[in-house]
Every structure is written in structure tokens, then in C-alpha cells.
Amino acid sequence: MANKNMKQQVMNGIRDKVLTLDTMNQSVKNIEYAVRGPILLRAMELERELQQGVKKPFTEIIRANIGDAQAMGQKPITFMRQVLALCQYPDLLSSPSFPEDAKKRAMRILQACGGHSSGSYSASAGIQTIRENVARYIEHRDRGIASDPENIFLSTGASSAIMAVLNLLVSGKGKNRTGVMIPIPQYPLYSATLAEFDAVQINYCLNEEHQWGLDVAELQRALGQAKAHCQPRVLCVINPGNPTGQVLSRENIEAVIRFAYEEHLFLMADEVYQDNIYAEASQFHSFKKVLMEMGPPYAQQLELASFHSCSKGYMGECGFRGGYTEVVNMDPAVKQQMLKFQSVRLCPPVPGQILIDIVTNPPQPGEPSYQQFQQEKKAVLAGLAEKAQLTEKILNKQPGIQCNPVQGAMYSFPRIQLPPKALQRAKELGQPADMFFCKQLLEETGICVVPGSGFGQKEGTYHFRMTILPPLEKLKILLEKLSQFYAKFTQEYS
Amino acid sequence: MQRAAGLVLGLRAGCCPRSPSWGRGRGRSWSSAAAEASAVLKLRPEKNGRQRILTPESMNPLVKAVEYAVRGPILLKAGEIEMELQRGIKKPFTEVIKANIGDAHAMGQQPITFLRQVVALCTYPNLLDSPSFPEDAKNRARRILKACGGNSLGAYSASQGVNCIREDVAAYIERRDGGVPADPDNIYLTTGASDGISTILKILVSGGGKSRTGVLIPIPQYPLYSAVISELDAIQVNYYLDEENCWALDVNELRRAVTEAKEYCNPKVLCIINPGNPTGQVQSRKCIEEVIHFAWEEKLFLLADEVYQDNVYPKDCQFHSFKKVLYEMGPEYSSNVELASFHSTSKGYMGECGYRGGYMEVINLHPEIKGQLVKMLSVRLCPPVSGQAAMDIVVNPPVPGEESFEQFNREKEFVLSNLAKKAKLTEDLFNQVPGIHCNPLQGAMYAFPRIFIPTKAIETAKAHKMAPDMFYCMKLLEETGICVVPGSGFGQREGTYHLRMTILPPVEKLKIVLEKVKDFHIKFLEKYA
């Protein structure tokens, strides 16, 4: 029975909790994810205040913090939702309101599901026929280079596959602890996952002066320094980049592959923005394709995992959590381990898998839905390209703001000059300077963007990441307000 | 750029696993460069003397240690046999029956019409104009869509889940628990219950050496727990359910387990599965109170896995949520015991496994911990919104007076009464087999009968380096096509053997399955007498 002391505590209603900041998993405490971090929490508070009728210098919060296209008004692709609805409620297969090609696809998918229901668990690597479509899609994309469905793992968004692969790779203790090279600036899933897994983060800086290019010399520097305190085993590349939007040239990709090979690094290629290419001079080359075309020894020995998702591109189906990874040259026994590990969570969400099926097996010329599909897809991509250029143009007009070309992805990551008094004020508040700027921006305009410190940046530089996703007219207003605010801010703190 | 052609000659292919015949460019013209590049895929890296970076030796040992029997070796074997059947190889059976996994739809159970209507309306809102959908389904869909970014299931939701769905979950919990209040702020929607369970365990595990977090789990258990404990490098502390007593939970056994564990770890967490998996027992209210008192006494964080709360069969059994009992035990307990309860769309009468819908309700968590929890969840952005929508229907079903109520209720009752029938049937038929003893199936969707394995078979199993019940189950699979999971995958008392079989196949098929198991068992006893 409880001792007298405990009884007293209980009577006072005071009792130490089992789970506190001190007793919790310390690795989890180290996790940070700026995209939904403090700035968003504040934005949500302000939204609530607005709802309660509190007067603000703005009438709405504009969430330009997260790459969520449909939240900002982008419409889903009709065909995708038709097929999915047919799979979810097969009674609709007898409805005249659905095109034949959508019905055919739904039937094919349902045939491949347990009990012909989208409610069954699928195989842990994903529905077999969908894996096959993914492999076919990759072959088509990569000009015929073979892709094996057994190397495809469907996943809960690309994020879960990235975490799963990193989890496999992390091992060792002390100086042998796995080191993972990540770009700076990076998408903070990487730093968060490394913190959670207690792996060693090795930063390599992208070159802002050269449109965020990736220099092998910088990779070399980072690696050389890291070897002293960890065992570097992984090189992560995001192409097109997030937050930076750069699209790597083919030569660049070859150089990275050569480096990874020479330095014995497992290559992770995050390619979720492969459909988001805007700059005319830019072209997407998959790491897989370039690797294979480089031939031996690279092609048969470099270990590679590439990632894709249905959250970005022209689809914007973030909420469905669809994605996949293709692994190349992975040890078959490790692949079995990966499958085993996936099996504990049973399977990725089937609706997300179905969307991946459509992304990788879209309507073909001649099919009833082809035209509308192409139209919708082109409209989305053209719209994004227009907004990418507009954003770059308007921001660059503002003295003190310098925005690299948005070659791809869906963000702008401009550099902002901050006056010394602002730096001072930020220091006093114990905040990174760009967080201070973003907070002020939020409070005065309702515009929510993420400070560059959340992604990493060169010491002494400041940035913020904003999405290019709001509808065109709203984006123009946003950019104007932002520029005005910046001018005011720099004056106020000059 | 080197050409692969020269190296292809004289080297045998085989590095690449066998791929289906579709895969090699049928009906497609390839460039010769691509063909050569593809051929390179077939070369063995080892031939060039270079070690891979990621090997079974170099990989994360924690991941390597993970086991999950439900989709483990027996299922891999079942898959192989299925492929052989497809290729026309003759077997003593014509199909593999997958009674290994709690997947109701896969075994022919029909989805609930209303649930699928609402989800389809949310997915393709054009259908809101269709006369083929009832108004109540449309209203629910509109409500869900309104709460989604851009009024679309395709937007990320808040990391904790769509707000109005969390409110609906809280309201459901209050109704279920006779008015005991539930706060939406304590509700987290998750990617199936598995995701919630693994998240909470992750945040709980800390310390090193003798102060490493110990997690108490029932034996037999659902092997998600052992797998996650393995992955997190936490310490698994077993407490044995009492087979002689319908798999009851005895607090004395809990006490024994904790006392012993304190020697080598810091026992911090107590996991309960109610109704039990694989054992199916439904805990009495008294037992739940004892467990709560024990957790309070020993300062243990309570995890209550209640995904089978709708699967309770005997009339004299009742589901009591840990939350409700905790609250009704008064403030010393209800203000202090930290509890996380879990539910899912995968079981019950819904069987919506593939949607990965679930939620957890947390009680008495430190506010800073809740902040940490949301932060951790935010990295993966949000649970699948379609699964959240499915969960919304589970907690906010049609009520009397609504258009869809009758059909909904009918379908639900049909599924549950069918399961109850099959539970009794399974228990009875198993108990008719000499050498098999099956405890009453009070809840969940499995039978976990104890099987007598003769000494000779045990020895043969050992010679094959297999657990005796794995050996038994493999033989069962090879001779009848029935795939079940050996008890060793769930844990059991030393020297006892079990298997877990689902009660999900349709009644007629279930009868045949049980008949076949009986025949097999008798033959097996004879063979290894």
C-alpha cells in the first residue's frame, strides 16, 4: 500500500509524473521541425484570436509555411479522385457519371486487394500491381532503364520511407556512430530524423552565390572534417531542392555519384519535386538513371535509395500520405530486413497507394480521361511556373532581399539583409534573427513563413522560406505586403 | 562513360532477385545504352571485391532484432506456396487460407455502406450532387470537408488530426463511458493504433543500463509490442496471463514481474490489451480496477490497447474502458495515473484495416509532454486524412431517426453477431479435438488454442532448428494450405504450445478449416506418437 509520504502527496493533489521532460526519451527532445514549429503555433493562436473577433492589422492568416497545395486552393486532379472514389465505394462502378477508363483502373486495383476491398491490409511493401506500375513508370521516365518491382516499397508519404532507410543505416557507437551528410539549407525532416535516431548530422553547404549549386569540393570538406568524430555512411541529396528549389545539372549529379562511390557512401535521393521543374534551362535527371548510364563500377555498386510522393508535383495529395522508395543495389538480406521492419506497421495506407498507382499509370492518349487529365496537370504546372517567376521577380525588386531563381519545387528561399538593431533585438529576445523577422511579419501582416534558421544557412546570413502556392492574385498581394513590411522593418531597426 | 557490354559476357546474372516476366521491356523499344545499363544491374558487386555499405552486419542492430510473427516466416512460406499453386504445382489443397492476420475484409467481410459512402463523398465531392447518396452521409461529408484545408482530403491536416474529428472522438468517448468527460485536446488521431502505440512508447523510453526503461507486456502479447520494444532498445518485462483461468490477468503476477524487473531495469510502463490479442479475454471491471491501483502504486504509465472494444461476444462479458474505470475510481487515481488508450478503424465491425485510421486518448499527461508529442508527430506531418474520415464515422455513426440508421445498424449487427457465432463455433470445434484445448473466445477475433505436441515432434522440430509450434504450423500449412501463426510468435509459458488462428473466414469455410485442422492434428499425433 502507498506509504505515508505518497498519501500526503496524493492528498495535496501533487504527485510527480512518470513522464516528464527529464524522464522522456532525450533524443525526442532534440527533435525540431520548423515547418510546423513555433511560427505555426503562433499563427494558429492568431487565427483563433481572429475567430474570436480580436482586431488585427489583417483579416486572415496566409499560411505560406508549408508545401500544401490543396490547402491553398489548388484543385485535385479529377481522374485521381474518380478512381479513388470508385475503389472506396464500388457501387459507383455502375454509375454513368464515371468514365470507363477510371472504372477499369479501379477494377484492376480492387482485384489486387484482399477480398477485393480497399479496406484490407495490403502486402507490407504495397499492392503488387501498384509496385509493378511504379517500376514501369520509372522505366518510362528513365528512358528504358530497367526497374524491378521487388525494389519498390510503397510508403506513407516519402517521409516514412526516408525515415525507414535512415533507421536501417544508423549504427555504431561514439566515433563509429553513423554520420549522415545533409545539404544546408535542408528540409528539416532530415535533421529531425537524425536527432531522433541519435545519428551524427554532417552539414554540407549549398552555394548560394551559384544558384544553390552543389560543389563536390564542399562535400569533400564536410566529409573530411566529419571523419574525426563519426563514421560517415550516408549522403542525402534533395533534387529539386527544398527549400532552395535548385535543379541539379546532369554533370552535378554525376559528380555526386562519383563522390559517393569513392567515399563509400549510401546515396539517398529525395526526388519528390521531380514534376516541379520551372526554369527552361533546367531538366530533371533521376539519380537512378544517371547512375545506370554511368555504367560500372558505379552502376552495379553504388547503393541508392530514391524517393517520390503524391504530395507534390501537380497532384498535391498531401493528406493521403502516398509515396514510394526505389532501392538500387541493396543487399538482398537487408531488403528482407526492410520488409520485415515495414511489416510491423502492416502496410501503408491503401488510398495513398491507389493515388501512387494513378501518378505512375496516368490516362494514356486515346483514353476518355486523357485530355482532361493533361489539361488539369498542365494548368497546375503552368500556374506554379508563373508563380515561381513572379515571386523571384517581385522579391528581387526589393533592395535588401535577394532571391535566387526558383528552378523547381514550390518554395522561394530569399536572403534578407537585417539591420544591426534588429540583430540586437533578436539577441535580446533569445531568438534567431530571422525568426524575429518572421514573427514580426506574422504579427503585422498575418503572413506565415518559416525562418531560414529552421532549414540551416551559412553563419551570418538570414533567409525565410515561403511557398509559391497561394492563388496568383493572393500571391501578388502577399509579395507586396511582404516587401512593404520588409522596407518598414529595415527602416524601423536601422 | 564506360560501356557495360564487355563486362556482361562471362559473368552470371543472379544479383537481381527474380522478377516477373512482364518486366523486361516487352513491346517497348529500348536504346542500346539503356539495355547495356540495365544489364549492369545483374552483375554481382562482390565479384569486384567491394563490400556494400549496408549489410546485415553493418545495419542497425536494433532493426535486425525486430520480429513480427504475424507477417513473419510462416507468411513468407504461405506466399511461396501460393506462387507454386499459381504455377500449377499440385498440392493437397487448392488454396491457401490466410487465417494469420486480423484482416476481416480480406476474408470476405463487407465494409459498412455508410462509412464508404461518406468517405467516397469526401474523396470526390462532385458526388454531393448525386441522388444516389443519402442526405445524412452528405451532411457528414460536408462537415468533414469544411474542416479540411482547402475543403479537401488532399490537404495536410493538423498533426494532431482534423479538429472536428477530434471533437467527435471526444464526444464518442463520453457517450461510451456514460458521461465521463473527454477533452478533444487529449485526442490524437493516428495512422492506425500501431502508430499511436509506437509513438507513446518511443517518448517513454529513456535511461541507460539498469535505469533503462522497462515495459511490462502480457504474455501472450500482440507482437507489435515486442517489436517496438526491440526497436527502441527498451527492456521487455513479461507478465503471464493465466491460461487456466481464461487468460485472466492476476495482479500478483504483475507484482512478481515488476519486482524481478527492478533488478535490471526501470519498469515504467504497463501495457494492457483489452479485449486481449491473441487471447481474446475481456477483463472484468474488478480486474481493471486492480490494475489501475497497481499502476498507481508502482508509478507505471498505463497503455490500454482497446482496439477490440466492439468485439465482445458472450452476454455476460462487458467492455469497460480503462479511462472510465480510472475516472470512476476517484481523484487520487484519476488525477494521477498517466494513461494512453488506443482505438482503431481496423477491427470492430468496420474492418477498415487498409485506411490506417486510429486515435489515442491521453490522460494526465504533463502539458510539456503533450507539446513534445505534437512536435514529434509534426515531423511526419499528419495521419492519412481518409483514415481520419473513416474514424469520424466510427465515432459519429448514424443515429435513430437518420435515414441511414436502419441499414447501418443492420450491417453492424450482422457482422458482430456473425463474429460471435464464429467465436463460439471455433471454441467448440477446437475443444472437440483430442490434444487441443481452447479457452472461451470472449472477444477480439482470434482463437489461441493450446496444442499438445508429442515429444518426437518436439525433437524433430529442434533438429530443424525450429520452435515446435512453428514446426507444427509449417506442417499444417504444407499439408492443408491453412496459414496460422505459432504461439511462439506471441509468447507463451515454457513447455506449452499454441497457435493463433483468426475466426474471420465465412462460417462455412471456417467449419471446413476447423475440420481440416482437426484431421491434421489427429494425423500429426499419430505420426509423432
Short mmCIF file of N, CA and C in Angstrom, two decimals, chain A residues 390-492:
data_model
loop_
_atom_site.label_atom_id
_atom_site.label_comp_id
_atom_site.label_asym_id
_atom_site.label_seq_id
_atom_site.Cartn_x
_atom_site.Cartn_y
_atom_site.Cartn_z
N LEU A 390 7.17 34.94 -60.87
CA LEU A 390 6.64 36.17 -60.28
C LEU A 390 7.28 36.43 -58.92
N THR A 391 7.35 35.39 -58.12
CA THR A 391 7.91 35.51 -56.78
C THR A 391 9.35 35.99 -56.84
N GLU A 392 10.11 35.35 -57.68
CA GLU A 392 11.53 35.72 -57.83
C GLU A 392 11.64 37.18 -58.25
N LYS A 393 10.80 37.55 -59.22
CA LYS A 393 10.88 38.91 -59.76
C LYS A 393 10.56 39.95 -58.69
N ILE A 394 9.43 39.77 -58.04
CA ILE A 394 8.97 40.79 -57.10
C ILE A 394 9.91 40.89 -55.90
N LEU A 395 10.35 39.76 -55.42
CA LEU A 395 11.25 39.82 -54.26
C LEU A 395 12.56 40.48 -54.62
N ASN A 396 13.05 40.22 -55.82
CA ASN A 396 14.34 40.79 -56.20
C ASN A 396 14.27 42.29 -56.43
N LYS A 397 13.03 42.78 -56.59
CA LYS A 397 12.88 44.23 -56.77
C LYS A 397 13.17 44.97 -55.48
N GLN A 398 12.96 44.29 -54.37
CA GLN A 398 13.10 44.93 -53.07
C GLN A 398 14.56 44.98 -52.65
N PRO A 399 15.11 46.19 -52.48
CA PRO A 399 16.50 46.27 -52.02
C PRO A 399 16.63 45.61 -50.66
N GLY A 400 17.65 44.78 -50.52
CA GLY A 400 17.86 44.07 -49.27
C GLY A 400 17.36 42.65 -49.31
N ILE A 401 16.55 42.36 -50.31
CA ILE A 401 16.09 40.98 -50.49
C ILE A 401 16.71 40.45 -51.78
N GLN A 402 17.28 39.28 -51.69
CA GLN A 402 17.88 38.69 -52.87
C GLN A 402 17.36 37.26 -53.00
N CYS A 403 16.71 37.00 -54.13
CA CYS A 403 16.06 35.71 -54.31
C CYS A 403 16.67 34.97 -55.50
N ASN A 404 17.25 33.83 -55.24
CA ASN A 404 17.76 33.00 -56.33
C ASN A 404 16.62 32.51 -57.20
N PRO A 405 16.90 32.20 -58.46
CA PRO A 405 15.83 31.70 -59.32
C PRO A 405 15.20 30.44 -58.71
N VAL A 406 13.86 30.41 -58.77
CA VAL A 406 13.14 29.23 -58.29
C VAL A 406 13.06 28.25 -59.46
N GLN A 407 14.07 27.41 -59.57
CA GLN A 407 14.13 26.50 -60.71
C GLN A 407 13.12 25.37 -60.59
N GLY A 408 12.81 24.99 -59.36
CA GLY A 408 11.90 23.86 -59.15
C GLY A 408 11.34 23.85 -57.75
N ALA A 409 10.64 22.79 -57.40
CA ALA A 409 9.97 22.61 -56.10
C ALA A 409 8.81 23.60 -55.98
N MET A 410 8.55 24.12 -54.78
CA MET A 410 7.43 25.05 -54.66
C MET A 410 7.66 26.12 -53.62
N TYR A 411 8.94 26.51 -53.49
CA TYR A 411 9.28 27.48 -52.46
C TYR A 411 10.20 28.55 -53.00
N SER A 412 10.19 29.66 -52.31
CA SER A 412 11.22 30.64 -52.54
C SER A 412 11.99 30.77 -51.23
N PHE A 413 13.30 30.91 -51.31
CA PHE A 413 14.14 30.98 -50.11
C PHE A 413 15.03 32.20 -50.21
N PRO A 414 14.42 33.39 -50.16
CA PRO A 414 15.22 34.59 -50.37
C PRO A 414 16.10 34.91 -49.18
N ARG A 415 17.20 35.56 -49.52
CA ARG A 415 18.10 36.05 -48.48
C ARG A 415 17.69 37.46 -48.13
N ILE A 416 17.65 37.76 -46.84
CA ILE A 416 17.28 39.11 -46.41
C ILE A 416 18.40 39.71 -45.58
N GLN A 417 18.70 40.98 -45.89
CA GLN A 417 19.66 41.72 -45.07
C GLN A 417 18.91 42.23 -43.86
N LEU A 418 19.47 42.04 -42.69
CA LEU A 418 18.81 42.55 -41.49
C LEU A 418 19.70 43.59 -40.82
N PRO A 419 19.10 44.74 -40.49
CA PRO A 419 19.91 45.81 -39.89
C PRO A 419 20.39 45.44 -38.49
N PRO A 420 21.53 46.04 -38.07
CA PRO A 420 22.16 45.67 -36.79
C PRO A 420 21.22 45.77 -35.60
N LYS A 421 20.35 46.79 -35.60
CA LYS A 421 19.47 46.94 -34.44
C LYS A 421 18.50 45.76 -34.34
N ALA A 422 18.12 45.24 -35.48
CA ALA A 422 17.22 44.08 -35.48
C ALA A 422 17.94 42.86 -34.93
N LEU A 423 19.21 42.73 -35.35
CA LEU A 423 20.00 41.61 -34.85
C LEU A 423 20.12 41.70 -33.33
N GLN A 424 20.34 42.95 -32.89
CA GLN A 424 20.47 43.20 -31.46
C GLN A 424 19.20 42.79 -30.72
N ARG A 425 18.07 43.26 -31.23
CA ARG A 425 16.78 42.99 -30.60
C ARG A 425 16.50 41.49 -30.53
N ALA A 426 16.82 40.83 -31.61
CA ALA A 426 16.61 39.38 -31.66
C ALA A 426 17.44 38.69 -30.59
N LYS A 427 18.66 39.16 -30.47
CA LYS A 427 19.57 38.56 -29.47
C LYS A 427 18.98 38.73 -28.07
N GLU A 428 18.48 39.94 -27.83
CA GLU A 428 17.88 40.21 -26.51
C GLU A 428 16.74 39.25 -26.22
N LEU A 429 15.98 38.97 -27.27
CA LEU A 429 14.82 38.09 -27.09
C LEU A 429 15.20 36.62 -27.10
N GLY A 430 16.47 36.35 -27.37
CA GLY A 430 16.92 34.97 -27.42
C GLY A 430 16.39 34.20 -28.61
N GLN A 431 16.19 34.94 -29.72
CA GLN A 431 15.68 34.31 -30.94
C GLN A 431 16.69 34.44 -32.07
N PRO A 432 16.68 33.47 -33.01
CA PRO A 432 17.45 33.73 -34.23
C PRO A 432 16.88 34.97 -34.92
N ALA A 433 17.74 35.73 -35.56
CA ALA A 433 17.30 37.00 -36.14
C ALA A 433 16.19 36.83 -37.17
N ASP A 434 16.29 35.76 -37.97
CA ASP A 434 15.24 35.61 -38.99
C ASP A 434 13.92 35.13 -38.37
N MET A 435 13.99 34.47 -37.23
CA MET A 435 12.76 34.12 -36.52
C MET A 435 12.08 35.39 -36.03
N PHE A 436 12.89 36.30 -35.52
CA PHE A 436 12.37 37.58 -35.07
C PHE A 436 11.67 38.30 -36.21
N PHE A 437 12.33 38.33 -37.36
CA PHE A 437 11.75 38.97 -38.53
C PHE A 437 10.42 38.31 -38.91
N CYS A 438 10.45 36.99 -38.96
CA CYS A 438 9.24 36.26 -39.39
C CYS A 438 8.10 36.45 -38.40
N LYS A 439 8.43 36.52 -37.14
CA LYS A 439 7.40 36.72 -36.12
C LYS A 439 6.75 38.09 -36.28
N GLN A 440 7.60 39.11 -36.48
CA GLN A 440 7.06 40.46 -36.69
C GLN A 440 6.20 40.48 -37.93
N LEU A 441 6.68 39.85 -38.98
CA LEU A 441 5.93 39.78 -40.24
C LEU A 441 4.55 39.17 -39.98
N LEU A 442 4.53 38.10 -39.23
CA LEU A 442 3.28 37.41 -38.92
C LEU A 442 2.34 38.30 -38.13
N GLU A 443 2.89 38.93 -37.11
CA GLU A 443 2.04 39.76 -36.24
C GLU A 443 1.43 40.93 -36.99
N GLU A 444 2.17 41.47 -37.97
CA GLU A 444 1.71 42.69 -38.62
C GLU A 444 0.98 42.48 -39.93
N THR A 445 1.22 41.34 -40.57
CA THR A 445 0.58 41.13 -41.88
C THR A 445 -0.24 39.84 -41.93
N GLY A 446 -0.08 38.96 -40.96
CA GLY A 446 -0.78 37.68 -41.00
C GLY A 446 -0.12 36.67 -41.92
N ILE A 447 1.04 37.03 -42.49
CA ILE A 447 1.71 36.12 -43.41
C ILE A 447 2.65 35.21 -42.61
N CYS A 448 2.45 33.90 -42.79
CA CYS A 448 3.24 32.93 -42.04
C CYS A 448 4.26 32.26 -42.97
N VAL A 449 5.51 32.55 -42.73
CA VAL A 449 6.59 31.88 -43.47
C VAL A 449 7.56 31.30 -42.44
N VAL A 450 8.50 30.51 -42.89
CA VAL A 450 9.39 29.84 -41.95
C VAL A 450 10.79 30.45 -42.01
N PRO A 451 11.34 30.81 -40.86
CA PRO A 451 12.68 31.42 -40.87
C PRO A 451 13.74 30.46 -41.40
N GLY A 452 14.74 31.02 -42.07
CA GLY A 452 15.82 30.23 -42.65
C GLY A 452 16.56 29.40 -41.62
N SER A 453 16.58 29.89 -40.37
CA SER A 453 17.27 29.14 -39.32
C SER A 453 16.63 27.77 -39.12
N GLY A 454 15.42 27.60 -39.55
CA GLY A 454 14.75 26.30 -39.45
C GLY A 454 15.26 25.29 -40.47
N PHE A 455 15.97 25.78 -41.48
CA PHE A 455 16.47 24.91 -42.55
C PHE A 455 17.98 24.83 -42.54
N GLY A 456 18.60 25.76 -41.84
CA GLY A 456 20.06 25.86 -41.85
C GLY A 456 20.49 26.84 -42.92
N GLN A 457 21.52 27.59 -42.62
CA GLN A 457 22.06 28.58 -43.56
C GLN A 457 23.46 28.94 -43.09
N LYS A 458 24.19 29.58 -43.99
CA LYS A 458 25.55 29.98 -43.64
C LYS A 458 25.51 31.00 -42.50
N GLU A 459 26.42 30.87 -41.59
CA GLU A 459 26.51 31.78 -40.45
C GLU A 459 26.48 33.22 -40.92
N GLY A 460 25.69 34.03 -40.26
CA GLY A 460 25.65 35.45 -40.62
C GLY A 460 24.74 35.78 -41.77
N THR A 461 24.07 34.78 -42.34
CA THR A 461 23.08 35.07 -43.38
C THR A 461 21.70 34.75 -42.83
N TYR A 462 20.71 35.42 -43.41
CA TYR A 462 19.33 35.23 -42.95
C TYR A 462 18.43 35.02 -44.15
N HIS A 463 17.50 34.12 -43.98
CA HIS A 463 16.56 33.79 -45.05
C HIS A 463 15.18 33.52 -44.46
N PHE A 464 14.23 33.35 -45.34
CA PHE A 464 12.98 32.74 -44.95
C PHE A 464 12.50 31.90 -46.11
N ARG A 465 11.68 30.90 -45.80
CA ARG A 465 11.09 30.09 -46.86
C ARG A 465 9.61 30.39 -46.94
N MET A 466 9.19 30.76 -48.13
CA MET A 466 7.75 30.90 -48.35
C MET A 466 7.35 30.02 -49.52
N THR A 467 6.11 29.56 -49.50
CA THR A 467 5.65 28.75 -50.62
C THR A 467 5.15 29.66 -51.73
N ILE A 468 5.09 29.12 -52.93
CA ILE A 468 4.54 29.88 -54.06
C ILE A 468 3.13 29.39 -54.36
N LEU A 469 2.50 28.83 -53.34
CA LEU A 469 1.23 28.13 -53.57
C LEU A 469 -0.06 28.95 -53.52
N PRO A 470 -0.08 30.10 -52.82
CA PRO A 470 -1.35 30.82 -52.84
C PRO A 470 -1.77 31.14 -54.28
N PRO A 471 -3.10 31.27 -54.52
CA PRO A 471 -3.55 31.61 -55.87
C PRO A 471 -2.88 32.91 -56.33
N LEU A 472 -2.70 33.04 -57.63
CA LEU A 472 -1.90 34.12 -58.21
C LEU A 472 -2.20 35.50 -57.63
N GLU A 473 -3.46 35.86 -57.60
CA GLU A 473 -3.82 37.20 -57.11
C GLU A 473 -3.43 37.38 -55.65
N LYS A 474 -3.68 36.35 -54.89
CA LYS A 474 -3.33 36.43 -53.46
C LYS A 474 -1.81 36.46 -53.29
N LEU A 475 -1.12 35.73 -54.13
CA LEU A 475 0.34 35.71 -54.06
C LEU A 475 0.90 37.10 -54.32
N LYS A 476 0.32 37.77 -55.31
CA LYS A 476 0.78 39.13 -55.62
C LYS A 476 0.61 40.03 -54.40
N ILE A 477 -0.54 39.93 -53.78
CA ILE A 477 -0.81 40.75 -52.59
C ILE A 477 0.17 40.39 -51.49
N LEU A 478 0.39 39.10 -51.32
CA LEU A 478 1.31 38.64 -50.29
C LEU A 478 2.70 39.22 -50.51
N LEU A 479 3.17 39.12 -51.75
CA LEU A 479 4.52 39.59 -52.05
C LEU A 479 4.64 41.10 -51.84
N GLU A 480 3.57 41.79 -52.18
CA GLU A 480 3.57 43.24 -51.99
C GLU A 480 3.64 43.58 -50.51
N LYS A 481 2.79 42.95 -49.76
CA LYS A 481 2.76 43.21 -48.31
C LYS A 481 4.09 42.87 -47.67
N LEU A 482 4.66 41.77 -48.14
CA LEU A 482 5.92 41.32 -47.60
C LEU A 482 7.00 42.35 -47.88
N SER A 483 7.05 42.82 -49.12
CA SER A 483 8.06 43.82 -49.48
C SER A 483 7.87 45.08 -48.65
N GLN A 484 6.62 45.50 -48.53
CA GLN A 484 6.34 46.71 -47.75
C GLN A 484 6.77 46.53 -46.31
N PHE A 485 6.44 45.38 -45.78
CA PHE A 485 6.81 45.13 -44.39
C PHE A 485 8.31 45.15 -44.23
N TYR A 486 9.01 44.52 -45.18
CA TYR A 486 10.46 44.47 -45.11
C TYR A 486 11.05 45.87 -45.10
N ALA A 487 10.53 46.71 -46.01
CA ALA A 487 11.04 48.08 -46.08
C ALA A 487 10.82 48.79 -44.74
N LYS A 488 9.64 48.63 -44.19
CA LYS A 488 9.31 49.26 -42.91
C LYS A 488 10.20 48.72 -41.80
N PHE A 489 10.36 47.43 -41.80
CA PHE A 489 11.15 46.76 -40.75
C PHE A 489 12.58 47.26 -40.75
N THR A 490 13.17 47.29 -41.97
CA THR A 490 14.58 47.71 -42.02
C THR A 490 14.73 49.17 -41.62
N GLN A 491 13.70 49.97 -41.94
CA GLN A 491 13.76 51.37 -41.53
C GLN A 491 13.65 51.47 -40.02
N GLU A 492 12.71 50.73 -39.47
CA GLU A 492 12.46 50.79 -38.03
C GLU A 492 13.70 50.39 -37.23
#
